[in-house]
PDB file of C-alpha atoms in Angstrom:
ATOM      1  CA  UNK A   1     -20.750   2.287  11.269  1.00 53.00           C
ATOM      2  CA  UNK A   2     -20.437  -1.494  11.499  1.00 81.00           C
ATOM      3  CA  UNK A   3     -16.793  -2.381  11.590  1.00 94.00           C
ATOM      4  CA  UNK A   4     -14.902  -5.966  11.437  1.00 97.00           C
ATOM      5  CA  UNK A   5     -16.921  -8.399  13.057  1.00 97.00           C
ATOM      6  CA  UNK A   6     -15.397 -11.334  14.644  1.00 98.00           C
ATOM      7  CA  UNK A   7     -16.979 -14.885  15.975  1.00 97.00           C
ATOM      8  CA  UNK A   8     -16.658 -15.960  18.615  1.00 98.00           C
ATOM      9  CA  UNK A   9     -15.350 -13.659  20.287  1.00 97.00           C
ATOM     10  CA  UNK A  10     -13.487 -16.770  22.423  1.00 97.00           C
ATOM     11  CA  UNK A  11     -13.250 -19.580  22.110  1.00 97.00           C
ATOM     12  CA  UNK A  12     -11.888 -23.113  24.498  1.00 97.00           C
ATOM     13  CA  UNK A  13     -11.572 -26.628  23.217  1.00 97.00           C
ATOM     14  CA  UNK A  14      -9.518 -29.741  23.469  1.00 97.00           C
ATOM     15  CA  UNK A  15      -6.155 -30.595  21.802  1.00 97.00           C
ATOM     16  CA  UNK A  16      -6.775 -31.696  18.835  1.00 97.00           C
ATOM     17  CA  UNK A  17     -10.314 -30.455  17.845  1.00 97.00           C
ATOM     18  CA  UNK A  18     -11.051 -28.734  14.567  1.00 98.00           C
ATOM     19  CA  UNK A  19     -11.962 -24.844  15.294  1.00 98.00           C
ATOM     20  CA  UNK A  20     -13.653 -22.358  13.185  1.00 98.00           C
ATOM     21  CA  UNK A  21     -13.356 -18.588  13.232  1.00 98.00           C
ATOM     22  CA  UNK A  22     -15.176 -16.159  11.081  1.00 98.00           C
ATOM     23  CA  UNK A  23     -14.424 -12.501  10.332  1.00 98.00           C
ATOM     24  CA  UNK A  24     -17.448 -10.459   8.265  1.00 97.00           C
ATOM     25  CA  UNK A  25     -14.698  -7.555   6.913  1.00 96.00           C
ATOM     26  CA  UNK A  26     -16.606  -3.687   6.832  1.00 95.00           C
ATOM     27  CA  UNK A  27     -18.429  -3.747   3.166  1.00 92.00           C
ATOM     28  CA  UNK A  28     -16.648  -2.808   0.875  1.00 90.00           C
ATOM     29  CA  UNK A  29     -12.991  -3.574   1.334  1.00 91.00           C
ATOM     30  CA  UNK A  30     -11.762  -6.207  -0.749  1.00 89.00           C
ATOM     31  CA  UNK A  31      -8.833  -6.799   1.639  1.00 89.00           C
ATOM     32  CA  UNK A  32      -8.593  -9.560   4.257  1.00 93.00           C
ATOM     33  CA  UNK A  33      -5.827  -9.991   7.030  1.00 92.00           C
ATOM     34  CA  UNK A  34      -6.107 -12.961   9.182  1.00 96.00           C
ATOM     35  CA  UNK A  35      -2.644 -12.653  11.929  1.00 95.00           C
ATOM     36  CA  UNK A  36      -2.331 -14.032  14.672  1.00 95.00           C
ATOM     37  CA  UNK A  37      -1.124 -12.298  17.895  1.00 92.00           C
ATOM     38  CA  UNK A  38       0.210 -13.876  21.048  1.00 88.00           C
ATOM     39  CA  UNK A  39       0.528 -12.597  24.507  1.00 83.00           C
ATOM     40  CA  UNK A  40       2.754  -9.338  24.639  1.00 78.00           C
ATOM     41  CA  UNK A  41       3.950  -9.784  21.426  1.00 81.00           C
ATOM     42  CA  UNK A  42       3.305  -8.635  17.979  1.00 83.00           C
ATOM     43  CA  UNK A  43       0.772  -9.509  14.653  1.00 87.00           C
ATOM     44  CA  UNK A  44       2.032 -12.186  12.962  1.00 89.00           C
ATOM     45  CA  UNK A  45       0.582 -11.888  10.053  1.00 89.00           C
ATOM     46  CA  UNK A  46      -1.150 -15.167   8.007  1.00 94.00           C
ATOM     47  CA  UNK A  47      -3.167 -14.719   4.793  1.00 94.00           C
ATOM     48  CA  UNK A  48      -3.637 -12.634   2.510  1.00 91.00           C
ATOM     49  CA  UNK A  49      -7.285 -11.864   0.299  1.00 92.00           C
ATOM     50  CA  UNK A  50      -7.762  -9.289  -2.024  1.00 87.00           C
ATOM     51  CA  UNK A  51     -10.893  -8.747  -4.555  1.00 85.00           C
ATOM     52  CA  UNK A  52     -10.375 -12.179  -7.185  1.00 83.00           C
ATOM     53  CA  UNK A  53      -6.460 -13.145  -6.575  1.00 85.00           C
ATOM     54  CA  UNK A  54      -5.286 -15.949  -5.265  1.00 88.00           C
ATOM     55  CA  UNK A  55      -4.522 -15.297  -1.629  1.00 91.00           C
ATOM     56  CA  UNK A  56      -0.748 -14.684  -0.417  1.00 90.00           C
ATOM     57  CA  UNK A  57      -0.732 -17.706   2.214  1.00 92.00           C
ATOM     58  CA  UNK A  58       2.982 -17.584   2.817  1.00 90.00           C
ATOM     59  CA  UNK A  59       2.403 -16.960   6.787  1.00 92.00           C
ATOM     60  CA  UNK A  60       0.999 -19.684   7.836  1.00 96.00           C
ATOM     61  CA  UNK A  61       2.303 -21.847   9.841  1.00 95.00           C
ATOM     62  CA  UNK A  62       1.703 -25.249   8.985  1.00 95.00           C
ATOM     63  CA  UNK A  63      -0.675 -26.692   6.966  1.00 96.00           C
ATOM     64  CA  UNK A  64      -2.768 -26.936   9.236  1.00 98.00           C
ATOM     65  CA  UNK A  65      -4.450 -24.129   8.834  1.00 98.00           C
ATOM     66  CA  UNK A  66      -5.813 -22.734   5.853  1.00 97.00           C
ATOM     67  CA  UNK A  67      -8.533 -20.051   5.270  1.00 97.00           C
ATOM     68  CA  UNK A  68     -11.599 -18.960   2.242  1.00 96.00           C
ATOM     69  CA  UNK A  69     -13.416 -16.138   1.461  1.00 95.00           C
ATOM     70  CA  UNK A  70     -16.522 -16.491   0.166  1.00 85.00           C
ATOM     71  CA  UNK A  71     -18.146 -14.978  -2.075  1.00 82.00           C
ATOM     72  CA  UNK A  72     -15.099 -11.675  -1.340  1.00 78.00           C
ATOM     73  CA  UNK A  73     -17.247 -11.107   1.714  1.00 91.00           C
ATOM     74  CA  UNK A  74     -16.696 -13.648   4.861  1.00 96.00           C
ATOM     75  CA  UNK A  75     -13.973 -15.549   6.254  1.00 97.00           C
ATOM     76  CA  UNK A  76     -13.228 -18.384   8.074  1.00 98.00           C
ATOM     77  CA  UNK A  77      -9.853 -18.992   9.325  1.00 98.00           C
ATOM     78  CA  UNK A  78      -9.732 -22.850  10.180  1.00 98.00           C
ATOM     79  CA  UNK A  79      -6.811 -24.636  12.244  1.00 98.00           C
ATOM     80  CA  UNK A  80      -7.767 -28.874  12.345  1.00 98.00           C
ATOM     81  CA  UNK A  81      -5.917 -30.465  14.256  1.00 98.00           C
ATOM     82  CA  UNK A  82      -4.686 -27.647  17.191  1.00 98.00           C
ATOM     83  CA  UNK A  83      -2.581 -27.768  18.890  1.00 97.00           C
ATOM     84  CA  UNK A  84      -1.702 -25.887  22.644  1.00 96.00           C
ATOM     85  CA  UNK A  85       0.803 -23.672  20.787  1.00 95.00           C
ATOM     86  CA  UNK A  86      -2.051 -22.965  18.452  1.00 97.00           C
ATOM     87  CA  UNK A  87      -3.723 -20.840  21.728  1.00 97.00           C
ATOM     88  CA  UNK A  88      -3.396 -16.785  21.148  1.00 97.00           C
ATOM     89  CA  UNK A  89      -5.395 -14.267  19.802  1.00 97.00           C
ATOM     90  CA  UNK A  90      -6.808 -13.888  16.178  1.00 98.00           C
ATOM     91  CA  UNK A  91      -7.340 -10.646  14.358  1.00 97.00           C
ATOM     92  CA  UNK A  92      -8.409 -10.212  10.975  1.00 97.00           C
ATOM     93  CA  UNK A  93      -8.474  -6.976   9.547  1.00 94.00           C
ATOM     94  CA  UNK A  94      -9.519  -5.705   5.951  1.00 92.00           C
ATOM     95  CA  UNK A  95      -9.184  -2.280   3.494  1.00 88.00           C
ATOM     96  CA  UNK A  96      -9.983  -0.725   0.975  1.00 83.00           C
ATOM     97  CA  UNK A  97      -6.499  -0.693  -2.051  1.00 70.00           C
ATOM     98  CA  UNK A  98      -3.981   1.461  -0.686  1.00 69.00           C
ATOM     99  CA  UNK A  99      -5.919   1.850   2.958  1.00 77.00           C
ATOM    100  CA  UNK A 100      -4.750   1.288   6.698  1.00 84.00           C
ATOM    101  CA  UNK A 101      -6.404  -1.552   7.822  1.00 88.00           C
ATOM    102  CA  UNK A 102      -9.315  -1.795  10.668  1.00 92.00           C
ATOM    103  CA  UNK A 103      -8.952  -4.258  12.761  1.00 96.00           C
ATOM    104  CA  UNK A 104     -12.030  -7.130  14.809  1.00 97.00           C
ATOM    105  CA  UNK A 105     -11.198  -7.324  17.786  1.00 96.00           C
ATOM    106  CA  UNK A 106     -10.533 -10.506  17.315  1.00 97.00           C
ATOM    107  CA  UNK A 107     -11.412 -14.179  18.662  1.00 98.00           C
ATOM    108  CA  UNK A 108      -9.216 -16.034  21.524  1.00 97.00           C
ATOM    109  CA  UNK A 109      -8.779 -19.165  20.803  1.00 98.00           C
ATOM    110  CA  UNK A 110      -7.012 -21.288  24.296  1.00 97.00           C
ATOM    111  CA  UNK A 111      -5.904 -24.747  23.519  1.00 97.00           C
ATOM    112  CA  UNK A 112      -6.941 -27.119  26.695  1.00 94.00           C
TER     113      UNK A 112
ATOM    114  CA  UNK B   1      14.353 -11.766   7.999  1.00 31.00           C
ATOM    115  CA  UNK B   2      13.324  -7.728   8.247  1.00 35.00           C
ATOM    116  CA  UNK B   3      11.994  -6.813  12.085  1.00 44.00           C
ATOM    117  CA  UNK B   4      10.918  -3.848  13.131  1.00 54.00           C
ATOM    118  CA  UNK B   5      11.744  -3.374  16.544  1.00 49.00           C
ATOM    119  CA  UNK B   6      10.860  -1.396  19.492  1.00 43.00           C
ATOM    120  CA  UNK B   7      12.987   0.784  21.601  1.00 44.00           C
ATOM    121  CA  UNK B   8      11.738  -0.232  24.443  1.00 52.00           C
ATOM    122  CA  UNK B   9       9.466  -2.229  26.467  1.00 85.00           C
ATOM    123  CA  UNK B  10       7.250   0.594  28.399  1.00 90.00           C
ATOM    124  CA  UNK B  11       6.669   3.568  28.793  1.00 93.00           C
ATOM    125  CA  UNK B  12       4.980   5.129  31.745  1.00 95.00           C
ATOM    126  CA  UNK B  13       4.179   9.131  32.064  1.00 95.00           C
ATOM    127  CA  UNK B  14       2.228  11.717  34.109  1.00 97.00           C
ATOM    128  CA  UNK B  15      -0.509  12.546  32.588  1.00 97.00           C
ATOM    129  CA  UNK B  16      -0.821  15.618  30.700  1.00 97.00           C
ATOM    130  CA  UNK B  17       2.798  15.237  29.450  1.00 97.00           C
ATOM    131  CA  UNK B  18       4.098  15.201  26.351  1.00 97.00           C
ATOM    132  CA  UNK B  19       5.370  11.692  25.366  1.00 96.00           C
ATOM    133  CA  UNK B  20       7.379   9.818  22.432  1.00 96.00           C
ATOM    134  CA  UNK B  21       7.381   6.084  21.262  1.00 95.00           C
ATOM    135  CA  UNK B  22      10.333   4.857  19.399  1.00 93.00           C
ATOM    136  CA  UNK B  23      10.548   3.058  16.776  1.00 92.00           C
ATOM    137  CA  UNK B  24      13.757   1.032  14.638  1.00 91.00           C
ATOM    138  CA  UNK B  25      12.925  -0.586  12.016  1.00 88.00           C
ATOM    139  CA  UNK B  26      16.003  -2.133   9.354  1.00 81.00           C
ATOM    140  CA  UNK B  27      14.537  -2.096   5.963  1.00 87.00           C
ATOM    141  CA  UNK B  28      15.705   0.751   4.530  1.00 88.00           C
ATOM    142  CA  UNK B  29      13.359  -0.160   1.162  1.00 88.00           C
ATOM    143  CA  UNK B  30      10.459   0.333   3.789  1.00 89.00           C
ATOM    144  CA  UNK B  31       7.579   2.822   1.597  1.00 88.00           C
ATOM    145  CA  UNK B  32       4.964   3.069   4.071  1.00 89.00           C
ATOM    146  CA  UNK B  33       4.954   3.177   7.695  1.00 92.00           C
ATOM    147  CA  UNK B  34       1.769   3.003  10.600  1.00 92.00           C
ATOM    148  CA  UNK B  35       0.999   3.552  13.553  1.00 95.00           C
ATOM    149  CA  UNK B  36      -1.953   1.452  15.701  1.00 95.00           C
ATOM    150  CA  UNK B  37      -3.219   1.351  19.158  1.00 96.00           C
ATOM    151  CA  UNK B  38      -3.815  -1.660  20.899  1.00 95.00           C
ATOM    152  CA  UNK B  39      -6.431  -1.638  24.426  1.00 94.00           C
ATOM    153  CA  UNK B  40      -6.895  -4.196  26.000  1.00 91.00           C
ATOM    154  CA  UNK B  41      -8.821  -6.951  24.555  1.00 90.00           C
ATOM    155  CA  UNK B  42      -8.750  -4.739  21.353  1.00 93.00           C
ATOM    156  CA  UNK B  43      -8.166  -4.927  17.922  1.00 94.00           C
ATOM    157  CA  UNK B  44      -5.148  -2.646  17.197  1.00 94.00           C
ATOM    158  CA  UNK B  45      -6.787   0.742  15.534  1.00 95.00           C
ATOM    159  CA  UNK B  46      -4.946   3.309  13.326  1.00 94.00           C
ATOM    160  CA  UNK B  47      -3.673   6.113  14.472  1.00 96.00           C
ATOM    161  CA  UNK B  48      -1.503   7.896  12.054  1.00 96.00           C
ATOM    162  CA  UNK B  49       0.045   6.769   8.825  1.00 95.00           C
ATOM    163  CA  UNK B  50       3.591   8.178   6.526  1.00 95.00           C
ATOM    164  CA  UNK B  51       4.717   7.094   3.571  1.00 93.00           C
ATOM    165  CA  UNK B  52       8.388   7.698   2.691  1.00 93.00           C
ATOM    166  CA  UNK B  53       8.461  10.718   0.467  1.00 95.00           C
ATOM    167  CA  UNK B  54       7.599  12.596   3.529  1.00 96.00           C
ATOM    168  CA  UNK B  55       9.755  13.593   7.330  1.00 97.00           C
ATOM    169  CA  UNK B  56       6.860  14.256   9.622  1.00 98.00           C
ATOM    170  CA  UNK B  57       3.004  14.157   9.447  1.00 98.00           C
ATOM    171  CA  UNK B  58       0.616  15.646  11.886  1.00 97.00           C
ATOM    172  CA  UNK B  59      -2.584  14.830  13.663  1.00 95.00           C
ATOM    173  CA  UNK B  60      -4.703  15.448  16.367  1.00 93.00           C
ATOM    174  CA  UNK B  61      -2.870  15.350  19.444  1.00 96.00           C
ATOM    175  CA  UNK B  62      -0.265  12.699  17.493  1.00 98.00           C
ATOM    176  CA  UNK B  63       2.983  13.653  15.177  1.00 98.00           C
ATOM    177  CA  UNK B  64       5.195  10.676  13.369  1.00 98.00           C
ATOM    178  CA  UNK B  65       8.508  11.413  12.514  1.00 98.00           C
ATOM    179  CA  UNK B  66      10.454  10.002  10.364  1.00 97.00           C
ATOM    180  CA  UNK B  67      14.021   9.772   9.767  1.00 96.00           C
ATOM    181  CA  UNK B  68      15.172   7.352   6.857  1.00 94.00           C
ATOM    182  CA  UNK B  69      18.936   8.520   7.313  1.00 94.00           C
ATOM    183  CA  UNK B  70      18.847   6.703  10.413  1.00 94.00           C
ATOM    184  CA  UNK B  71      16.143   3.840   9.813  1.00 93.00           C
ATOM    185  CA  UNK B  72      13.635   5.595  12.871  1.00 94.00           C
ATOM    186  CA  UNK B  73      10.284   6.358  13.012  1.00 95.00           C
ATOM    187  CA  UNK B  74       8.516   8.148  15.712  1.00 96.00           C
ATOM    188  CA  UNK B  75       5.536   9.018  17.558  1.00 97.00           C
ATOM    189  CA  UNK B  76       4.624  11.819  19.560  1.00 98.00           C
ATOM    190  CA  UNK B  77       2.174  11.915  21.511  1.00 98.00           C
ATOM    191  CA  UNK B  78       1.114  15.815  22.778  1.00 97.00           C
ATOM    192  CA  UNK B  79      -0.674  16.183  26.229  1.00 97.00           C
ATOM    193  CA  UNK B  80      -0.958  12.488  26.928  1.00 97.00           C
ATOM    194  CA  UNK B  81      -4.359  11.384  29.116  1.00 96.00           C
ATOM    195  CA  UNK B  82      -5.521   8.491  30.688  1.00 96.00           C
ATOM    196  CA  UNK B  83      -7.735   7.275  27.785  1.00 96.00           C
ATOM    197  CA  UNK B  84      -3.796   7.392  25.960  1.00 97.00           C
ATOM    198  CA  UNK B  85      -2.506   4.418  28.071  1.00 96.00           C
ATOM    199  CA  UNK B  86      -2.779   0.797  25.965  1.00 96.00           C
ATOM    200  CA  UNK B  87      -0.069  -0.510  23.275  1.00 94.00           C
ATOM    201  CA  UNK B  88       1.534   1.022  20.507  1.00 96.00           C
ATOM    202  CA  UNK B  89       2.338  -0.659  17.645  1.00 93.00           C
ATOM    203  CA  UNK B  90       4.179   0.640  14.047  1.00 92.00           C
ATOM    204  CA  UNK B  91       5.083  -0.843  11.796  1.00 88.00           C
ATOM    205  CA  UNK B  92       6.483  -1.737   7.822  1.00 88.00           C
ATOM    206  CA  UNK B  93       5.705  -1.863   4.581  1.00 83.00           C
ATOM    207  CA  UNK B  94       7.916  -2.959   1.529  1.00 75.00           C
ATOM    208  CA  UNK B  95       7.552  -1.543  -1.595  1.00 73.00           C
ATOM    209  CA  UNK B  96       5.549  -4.006  -4.236  1.00 67.00           C
ATOM    210  CA  UNK B  97       4.062  -5.776  -1.365  1.00 61.00           C
ATOM    211  CA  UNK B  98       0.243  -4.276   0.264  1.00 56.00           C
ATOM    212  CA  UNK B  99      -0.105  -2.575   3.792  1.00 49.00           C
ATOM    213  CA  UNK B 100      -1.392  -6.919   5.255  1.00 54.00           C
ATOM    214  CA  UNK B 101       2.177  -7.897   4.661  1.00 67.00           C
ATOM    215  CA  UNK B 102       3.252  -5.372   7.165  1.00 75.00           C
ATOM    216  CA  UNK B 103       6.205  -5.836   9.498  1.00 80.00           C
ATOM    217  CA  UNK B 104       5.108  -4.838  13.625  1.00 82.00           C
ATOM    218  CA  UNK B 105       6.454  -4.519  16.065  1.00 79.00           C
ATOM    219  CA  UNK B 106       6.399  -6.292  19.740  1.00 77.00           C
ATOM    220  CA  UNK B 107       4.791  -2.599  20.835  1.00 88.00           C
ATOM    221  CA  UNK B 108       5.653  -0.106  23.493  1.00 92.00           C
ATOM    222  CA  UNK B 109       3.324  -0.186  26.544  1.00 93.00           C
ATOM    223  CA  UNK B 110       1.970   2.725  27.767  1.00 96.00           C
ATOM    224  CA  UNK B 111       1.363   3.705  31.112  1.00 96.00           C
ATOM    225  CA  UNK B 112      -0.331   7.464  31.467  1.00 96.00           C
ATOM    226  CA  UNK B 113       0.006   8.456  35.436  1.00 94.00           C
ATOM    227  CA  UNK B 114      -3.512  10.220  37.167  1.00 89.00           C
TER     228      UNK B 114
END
């Protein structure tokens, strides 16, 4: 079956530009998560959506980062006024309640 | 804050040998643990999980052991194959949160030599 899909797979942009990263979760999964992974590092939690509840934004590193989840399905992570330190792989995952997460293959973001 | 650390950043084993990847966690209140495998250019893939009311769980060629006394988690891979080469992450979750707020370690890179 279809897994978690992320787009684009790669994104190169200039410092100061805004970027939008998209995540299509597995159909029926109520929970959706965004992580950031720097080279050779673990996963840094960014934000979590669960059903109609208010999202947990406690991991967002600055107010330049925001995310939406429309209709309980597709999610968009937006980074405004990108900085070079934003360069990383951004991973999305979805899950059913109390089940392990299923990850997409990520968007590799490079800020020039 | 809490952190999950791995004892060794790299592990090299011979094909056919058993592999053991270790993980130390710091929060004694953690009650759910997951091992993920991440291949180059891919997202992490669930391998096996264990809850704190268990000390051992077995899957296909993999076994997870949990020692709550010393806050230690291990992943054992039997008859390691070249396809097992990847980075392995452990993750812990504290009660009252959800798996989405698991704390991940930096990973152990497993290399399988033919």
